[in-house]
mmCIF file of C-alpha atoms in Angstrom:
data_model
loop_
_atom_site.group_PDB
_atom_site.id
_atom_site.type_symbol
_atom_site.label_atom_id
_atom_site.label_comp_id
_atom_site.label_asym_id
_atom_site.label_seq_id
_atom_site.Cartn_x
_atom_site.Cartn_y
_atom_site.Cartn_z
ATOM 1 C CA UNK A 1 -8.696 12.612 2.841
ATOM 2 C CA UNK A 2 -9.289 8.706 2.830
ATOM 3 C CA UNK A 3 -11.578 8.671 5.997
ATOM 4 C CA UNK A 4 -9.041 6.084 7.572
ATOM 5 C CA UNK A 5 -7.115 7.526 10.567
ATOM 6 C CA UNK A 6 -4.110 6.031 12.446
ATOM 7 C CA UNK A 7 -2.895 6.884 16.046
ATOM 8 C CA UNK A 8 -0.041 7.482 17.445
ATOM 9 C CA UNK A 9 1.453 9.121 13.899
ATOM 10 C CA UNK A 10 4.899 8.402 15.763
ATOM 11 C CA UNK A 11 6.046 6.569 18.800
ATOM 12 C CA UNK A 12 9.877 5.070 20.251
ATOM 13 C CA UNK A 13 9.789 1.952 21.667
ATOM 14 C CA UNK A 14 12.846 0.010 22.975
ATOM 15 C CA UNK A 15 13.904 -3.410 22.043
ATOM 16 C CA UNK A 16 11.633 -6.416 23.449
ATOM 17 C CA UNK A 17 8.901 -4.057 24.176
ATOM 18 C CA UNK A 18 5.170 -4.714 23.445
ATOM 19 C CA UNK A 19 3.884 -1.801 21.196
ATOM 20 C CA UNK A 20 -0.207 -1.521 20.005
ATOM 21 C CA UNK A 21 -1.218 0.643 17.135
ATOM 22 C CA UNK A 22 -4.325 1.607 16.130
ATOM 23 C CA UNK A 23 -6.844 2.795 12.598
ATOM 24 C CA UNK A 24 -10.353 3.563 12.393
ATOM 25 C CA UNK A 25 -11.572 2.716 8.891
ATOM 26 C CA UNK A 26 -14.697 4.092 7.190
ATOM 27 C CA UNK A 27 -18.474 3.103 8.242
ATOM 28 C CA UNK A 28 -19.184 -0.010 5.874
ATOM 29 C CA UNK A 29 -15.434 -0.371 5.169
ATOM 30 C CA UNK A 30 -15.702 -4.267 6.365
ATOM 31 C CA UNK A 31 -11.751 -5.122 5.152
ATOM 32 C CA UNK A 32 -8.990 -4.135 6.890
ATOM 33 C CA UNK A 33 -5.287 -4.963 6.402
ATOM 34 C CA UNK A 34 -2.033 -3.727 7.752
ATOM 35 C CA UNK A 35 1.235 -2.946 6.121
ATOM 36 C CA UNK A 36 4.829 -2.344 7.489
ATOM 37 C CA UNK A 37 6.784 0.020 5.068
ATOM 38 C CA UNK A 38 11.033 0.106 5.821
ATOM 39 C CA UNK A 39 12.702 3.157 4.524
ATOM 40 C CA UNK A 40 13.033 3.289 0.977
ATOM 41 C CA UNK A 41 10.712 0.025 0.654
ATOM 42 C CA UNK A 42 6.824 -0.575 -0.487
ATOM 43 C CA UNK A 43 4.998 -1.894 1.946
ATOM 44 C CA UNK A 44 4.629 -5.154 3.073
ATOM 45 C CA UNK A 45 1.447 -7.078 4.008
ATOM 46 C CA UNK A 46 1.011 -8.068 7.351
ATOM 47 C CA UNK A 47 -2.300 -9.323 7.153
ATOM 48 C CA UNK A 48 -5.711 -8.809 6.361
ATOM 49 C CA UNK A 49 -9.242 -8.875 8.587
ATOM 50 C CA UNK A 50 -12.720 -9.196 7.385
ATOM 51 C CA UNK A 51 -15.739 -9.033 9.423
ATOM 52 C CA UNK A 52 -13.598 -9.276 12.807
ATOM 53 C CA UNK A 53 -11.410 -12.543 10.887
ATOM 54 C CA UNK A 54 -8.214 -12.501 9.985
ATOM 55 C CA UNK A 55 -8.209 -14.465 6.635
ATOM 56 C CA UNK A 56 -5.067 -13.601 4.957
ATOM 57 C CA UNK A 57 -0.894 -13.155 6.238
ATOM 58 C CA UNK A 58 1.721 -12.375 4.497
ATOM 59 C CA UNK A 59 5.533 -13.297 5.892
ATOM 60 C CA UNK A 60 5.650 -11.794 9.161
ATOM 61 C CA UNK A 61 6.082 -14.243 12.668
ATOM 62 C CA UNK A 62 3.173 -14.803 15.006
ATOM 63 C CA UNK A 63 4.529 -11.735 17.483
ATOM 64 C CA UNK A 64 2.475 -9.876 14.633
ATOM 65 C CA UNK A 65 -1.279 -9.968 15.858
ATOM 66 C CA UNK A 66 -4.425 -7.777 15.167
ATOM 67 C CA UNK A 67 -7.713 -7.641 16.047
ATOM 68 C CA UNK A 68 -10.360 -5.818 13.731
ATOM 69 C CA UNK A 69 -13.804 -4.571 15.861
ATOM 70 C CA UNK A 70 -17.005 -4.323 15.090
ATOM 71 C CA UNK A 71 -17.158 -0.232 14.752
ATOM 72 C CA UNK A 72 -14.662 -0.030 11.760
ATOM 73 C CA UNK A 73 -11.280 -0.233 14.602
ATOM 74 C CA UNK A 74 -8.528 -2.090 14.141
ATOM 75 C CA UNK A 75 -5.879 -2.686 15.774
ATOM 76 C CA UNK A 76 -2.163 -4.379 15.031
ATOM 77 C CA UNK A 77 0.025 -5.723 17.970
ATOM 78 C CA UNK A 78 3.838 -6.215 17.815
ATOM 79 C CA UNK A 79 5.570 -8.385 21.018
ATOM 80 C CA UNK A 80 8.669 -8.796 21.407
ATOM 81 C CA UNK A 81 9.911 -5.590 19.630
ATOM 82 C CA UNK A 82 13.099 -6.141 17.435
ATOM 83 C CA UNK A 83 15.158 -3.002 15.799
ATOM 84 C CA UNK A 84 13.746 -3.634 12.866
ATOM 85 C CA UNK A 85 10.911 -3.920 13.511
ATOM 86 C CA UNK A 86 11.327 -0.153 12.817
ATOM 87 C CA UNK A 87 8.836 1.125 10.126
ATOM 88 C CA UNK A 88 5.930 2.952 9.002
ATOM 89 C CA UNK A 89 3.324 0.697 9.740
ATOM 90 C CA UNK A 90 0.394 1.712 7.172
ATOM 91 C CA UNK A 91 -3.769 0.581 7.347
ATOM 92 C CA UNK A 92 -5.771 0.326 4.903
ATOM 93 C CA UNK A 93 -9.392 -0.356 4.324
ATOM 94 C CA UNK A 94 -11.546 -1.003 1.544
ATOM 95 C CA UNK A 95 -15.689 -1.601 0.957
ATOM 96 C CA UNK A 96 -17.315 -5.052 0.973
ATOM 97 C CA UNK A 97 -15.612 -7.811 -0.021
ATOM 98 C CA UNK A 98 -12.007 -9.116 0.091
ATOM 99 C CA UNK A 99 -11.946 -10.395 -3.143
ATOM 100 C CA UNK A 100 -14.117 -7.552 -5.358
ATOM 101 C CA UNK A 101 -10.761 -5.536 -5.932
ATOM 102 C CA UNK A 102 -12.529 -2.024 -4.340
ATOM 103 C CA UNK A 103 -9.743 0.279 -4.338
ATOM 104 C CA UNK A 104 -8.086 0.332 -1.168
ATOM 105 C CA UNK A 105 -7.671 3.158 1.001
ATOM 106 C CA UNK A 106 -4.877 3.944 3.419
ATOM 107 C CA UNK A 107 -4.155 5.837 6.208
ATOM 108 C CA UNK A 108 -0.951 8.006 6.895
ATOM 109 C CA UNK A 109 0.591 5.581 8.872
ATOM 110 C CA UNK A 110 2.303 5.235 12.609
ATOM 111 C CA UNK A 111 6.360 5.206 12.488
ATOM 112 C CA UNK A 112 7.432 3.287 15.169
ATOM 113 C CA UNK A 113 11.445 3.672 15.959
ATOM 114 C CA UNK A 114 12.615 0.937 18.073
ATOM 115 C CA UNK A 115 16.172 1.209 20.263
ATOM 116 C CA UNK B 1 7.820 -15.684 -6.379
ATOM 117 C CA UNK B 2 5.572 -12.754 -7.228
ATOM 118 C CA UNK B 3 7.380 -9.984 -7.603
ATOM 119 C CA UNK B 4 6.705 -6.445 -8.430
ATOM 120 C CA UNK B 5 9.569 -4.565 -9.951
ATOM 121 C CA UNK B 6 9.360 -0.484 -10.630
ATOM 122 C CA UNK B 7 11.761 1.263 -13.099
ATOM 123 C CA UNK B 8 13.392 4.004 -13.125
ATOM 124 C CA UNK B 9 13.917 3.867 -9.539
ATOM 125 C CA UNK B 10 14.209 8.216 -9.700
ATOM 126 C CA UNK B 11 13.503 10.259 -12.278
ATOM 127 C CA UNK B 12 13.898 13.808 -11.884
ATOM 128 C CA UNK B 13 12.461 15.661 -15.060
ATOM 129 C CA UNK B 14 11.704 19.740 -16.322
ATOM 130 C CA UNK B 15 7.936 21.010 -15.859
ATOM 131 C CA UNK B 16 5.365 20.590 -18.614
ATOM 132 C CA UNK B 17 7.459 17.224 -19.577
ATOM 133 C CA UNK B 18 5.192 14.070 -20.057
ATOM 134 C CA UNK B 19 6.396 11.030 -18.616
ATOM 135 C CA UNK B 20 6.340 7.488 -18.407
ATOM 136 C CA UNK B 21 6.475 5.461 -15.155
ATOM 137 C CA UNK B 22 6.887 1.386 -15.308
ATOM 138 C CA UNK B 23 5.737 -1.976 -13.434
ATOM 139 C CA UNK B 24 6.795 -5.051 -14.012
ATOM 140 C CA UNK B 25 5.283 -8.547 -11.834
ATOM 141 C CA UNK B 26 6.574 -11.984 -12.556
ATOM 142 C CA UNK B 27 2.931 -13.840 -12.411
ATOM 143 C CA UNK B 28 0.163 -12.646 -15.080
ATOM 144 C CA UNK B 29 -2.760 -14.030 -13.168
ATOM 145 C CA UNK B 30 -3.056 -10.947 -11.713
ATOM 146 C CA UNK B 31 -6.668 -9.806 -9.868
ATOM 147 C CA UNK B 32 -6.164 -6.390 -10.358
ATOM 148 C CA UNK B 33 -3.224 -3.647 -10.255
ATOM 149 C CA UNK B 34 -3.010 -0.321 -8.565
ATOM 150 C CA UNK B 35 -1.264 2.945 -8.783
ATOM 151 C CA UNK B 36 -0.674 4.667 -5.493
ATOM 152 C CA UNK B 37 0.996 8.197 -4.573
ATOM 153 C CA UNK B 38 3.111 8.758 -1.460
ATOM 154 C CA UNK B 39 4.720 12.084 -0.201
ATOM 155 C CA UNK B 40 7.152 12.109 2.124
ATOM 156 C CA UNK B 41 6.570 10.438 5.266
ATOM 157 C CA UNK B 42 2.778 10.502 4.967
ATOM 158 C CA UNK B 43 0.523 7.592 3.907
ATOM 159 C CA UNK B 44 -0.733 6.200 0.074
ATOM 160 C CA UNK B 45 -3.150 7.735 -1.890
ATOM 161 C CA UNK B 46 -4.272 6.050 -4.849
ATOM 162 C CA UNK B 47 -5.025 6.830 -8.236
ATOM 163 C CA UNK B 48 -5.939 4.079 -10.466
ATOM 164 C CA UNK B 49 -7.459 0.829 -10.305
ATOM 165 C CA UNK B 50 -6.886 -1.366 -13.156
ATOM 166 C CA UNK B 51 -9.293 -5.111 -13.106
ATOM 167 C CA UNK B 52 -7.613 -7.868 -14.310
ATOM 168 C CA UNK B 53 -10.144 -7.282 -17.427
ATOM 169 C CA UNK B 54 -9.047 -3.732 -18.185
ATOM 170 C CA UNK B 55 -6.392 -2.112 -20.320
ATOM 171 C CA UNK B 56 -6.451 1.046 -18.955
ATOM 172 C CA UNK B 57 -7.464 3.520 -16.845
ATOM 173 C CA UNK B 58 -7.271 6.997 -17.067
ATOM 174 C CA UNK B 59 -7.989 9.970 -14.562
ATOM 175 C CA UNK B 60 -7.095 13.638 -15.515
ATOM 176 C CA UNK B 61 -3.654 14.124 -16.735
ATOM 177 C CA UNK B 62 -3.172 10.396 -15.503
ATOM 178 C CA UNK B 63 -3.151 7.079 -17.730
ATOM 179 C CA UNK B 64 -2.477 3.687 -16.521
ATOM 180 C CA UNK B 65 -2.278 1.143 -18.966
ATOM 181 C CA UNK B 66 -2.013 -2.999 -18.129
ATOM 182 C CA UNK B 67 -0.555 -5.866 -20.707
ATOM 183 C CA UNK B 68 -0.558 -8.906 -18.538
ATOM 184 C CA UNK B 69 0.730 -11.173 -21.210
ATOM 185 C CA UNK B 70 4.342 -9.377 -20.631
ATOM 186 C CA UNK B 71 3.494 -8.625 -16.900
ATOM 187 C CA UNK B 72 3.784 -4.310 -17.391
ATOM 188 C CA UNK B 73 1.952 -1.774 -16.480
ATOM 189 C CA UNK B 74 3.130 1.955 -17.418
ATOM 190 C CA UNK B 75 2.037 5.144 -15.682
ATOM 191 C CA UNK B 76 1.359 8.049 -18.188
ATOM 192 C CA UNK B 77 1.672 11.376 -16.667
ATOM 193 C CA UNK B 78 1.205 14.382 -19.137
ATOM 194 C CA UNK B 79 2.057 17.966 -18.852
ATOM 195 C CA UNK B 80 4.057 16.869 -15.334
ATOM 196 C CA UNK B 81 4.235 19.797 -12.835
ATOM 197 C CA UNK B 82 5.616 20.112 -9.649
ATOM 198 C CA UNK B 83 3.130 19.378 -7.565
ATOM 199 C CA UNK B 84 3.412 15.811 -9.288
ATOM 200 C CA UNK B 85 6.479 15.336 -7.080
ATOM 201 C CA UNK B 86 6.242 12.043 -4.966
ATOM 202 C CA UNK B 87 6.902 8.502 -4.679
ATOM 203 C CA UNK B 88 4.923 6.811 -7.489
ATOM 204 C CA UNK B 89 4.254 2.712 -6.121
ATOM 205 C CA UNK B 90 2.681 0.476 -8.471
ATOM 206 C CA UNK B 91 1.040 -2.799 -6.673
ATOM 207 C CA UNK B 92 -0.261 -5.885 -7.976
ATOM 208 C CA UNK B 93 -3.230 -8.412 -5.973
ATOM 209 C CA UNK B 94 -3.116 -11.601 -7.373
ATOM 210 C CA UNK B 95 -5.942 -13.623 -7.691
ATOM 211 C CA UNK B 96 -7.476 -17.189 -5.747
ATOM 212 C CA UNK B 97 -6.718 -15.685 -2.310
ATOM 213 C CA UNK B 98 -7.225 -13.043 0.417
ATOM 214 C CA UNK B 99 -3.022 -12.057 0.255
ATOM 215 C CA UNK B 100 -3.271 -8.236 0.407
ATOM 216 C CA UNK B 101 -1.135 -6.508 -2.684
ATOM 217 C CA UNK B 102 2.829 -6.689 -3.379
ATOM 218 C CA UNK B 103 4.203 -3.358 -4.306
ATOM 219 C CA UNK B 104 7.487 -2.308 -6.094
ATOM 220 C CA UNK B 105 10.163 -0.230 -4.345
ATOM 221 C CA UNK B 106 8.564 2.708 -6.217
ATOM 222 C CA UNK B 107 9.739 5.280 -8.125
ATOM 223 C CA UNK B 108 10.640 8.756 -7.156
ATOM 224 C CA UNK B 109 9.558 11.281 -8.932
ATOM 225 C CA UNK B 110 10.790 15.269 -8.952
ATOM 226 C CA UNK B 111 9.478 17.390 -11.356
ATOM 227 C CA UNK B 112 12.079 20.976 -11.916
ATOM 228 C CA UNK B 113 10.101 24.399 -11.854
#
């Protein structure tokens, strides 16, 4: 149990759709990030929030958004839905800073399908 | 490009075997390096945390070991039973900025009864 919890755990979506999923991280747990796994992969970073700021992005276009709230939510927003964009999108949280290498803990992810 | 590279990418092995699990990443200025567990379909849970400062960790029948001069990082598993069955990922932060971890591809792991 890592105390970070994801909803939906599964959802289809068809192509050009707007999809939002959602985490709720520990109390104190003040960095977020987000993660798209493909089959067979390890996960990519999306990007990170800390303290309601996004302040890191990995390779992923701007139809990639979050927002991070102030009671430990999250959430990460996909427009423009393309097939594959089809993943396990993972979040994961960790204590304090973004830089004091906490260990980072994840949640069991949402699989979005996309047709 | 930072890369994180896992070998073997399977490994299927007999119970009670000890085993060795390995990470490669192309940039030594590492932050820190982690060991993470999945099972199928379900999220990561990790397992050690190794600081850019460390040479190992260790956690039960678990022993992570990191030599950033040749960018590796081996996962000792002894006395490997089945429940040790999983996807083993390995991922590396590297330092000066806020750019979330790159993992390997992983490497699956089934241990025989």
């Amino acid at each position: 149990e890592t105390g970070v919890t994801q909803s939906p755990t599964h959802l289809i979506k068809t192509r050009g759709q707007q999809v939002t999923l959602r985490c709720s991280s520990q109390s104190g747990h003040n960095t977020v990030s987000w993660y798209q796994q493909a089959l067979g992969q390890g996960p990519q970073f999306i990007f990170q929030y800390y303290r309601e700021e996004e302040n890191g992005r990995g390779n992923f276009p701007p139809r990639f958004s979050g927002l991070q709230f102030p009671n430990y939510s999250s959430e990460l927003n996909v427009n423009a839905l393309e097939l594959d964009d089809s993943a396990l999108y993972l979040c994961a949280s960790s204590l304090d800073r973004p830089h004091s290498g906490n260990t980072i803990y994840f949640g069991e992810g949402s699989w979005l399908t996309v047709v | 490009k930072q890369e994180v590279t896992q070998i073997p990418a399977a490994l299927s092995v007999p119970e009670g075997e000890n085993l060795v699990l390995n990470c490669s990443f192309t940039d030594s200025a590492i932050y820190n390096l982690q060991w993470f567990r999945q099972d199928p379909g379900k999220g990561l849970t990790s397992l050690l945390l190794i600081q850019s400062s460390q040479r190992e960790q260790t956690s039960g029948r678990l022993n992570a070991s990191l030599d950033k001069s040749s960018g590796r990082s081996t996962l000792y598993i002894a006395a490997s039973q089945p429940g040790d069955s999983a996807t083993y990922l390995c991922a590396v932060k590297w330092g000066g900025g806020a750019d979330g971890l790159t993992f390997g591809k992983g490497t699956h792991l089934i241990i025989q009864p």
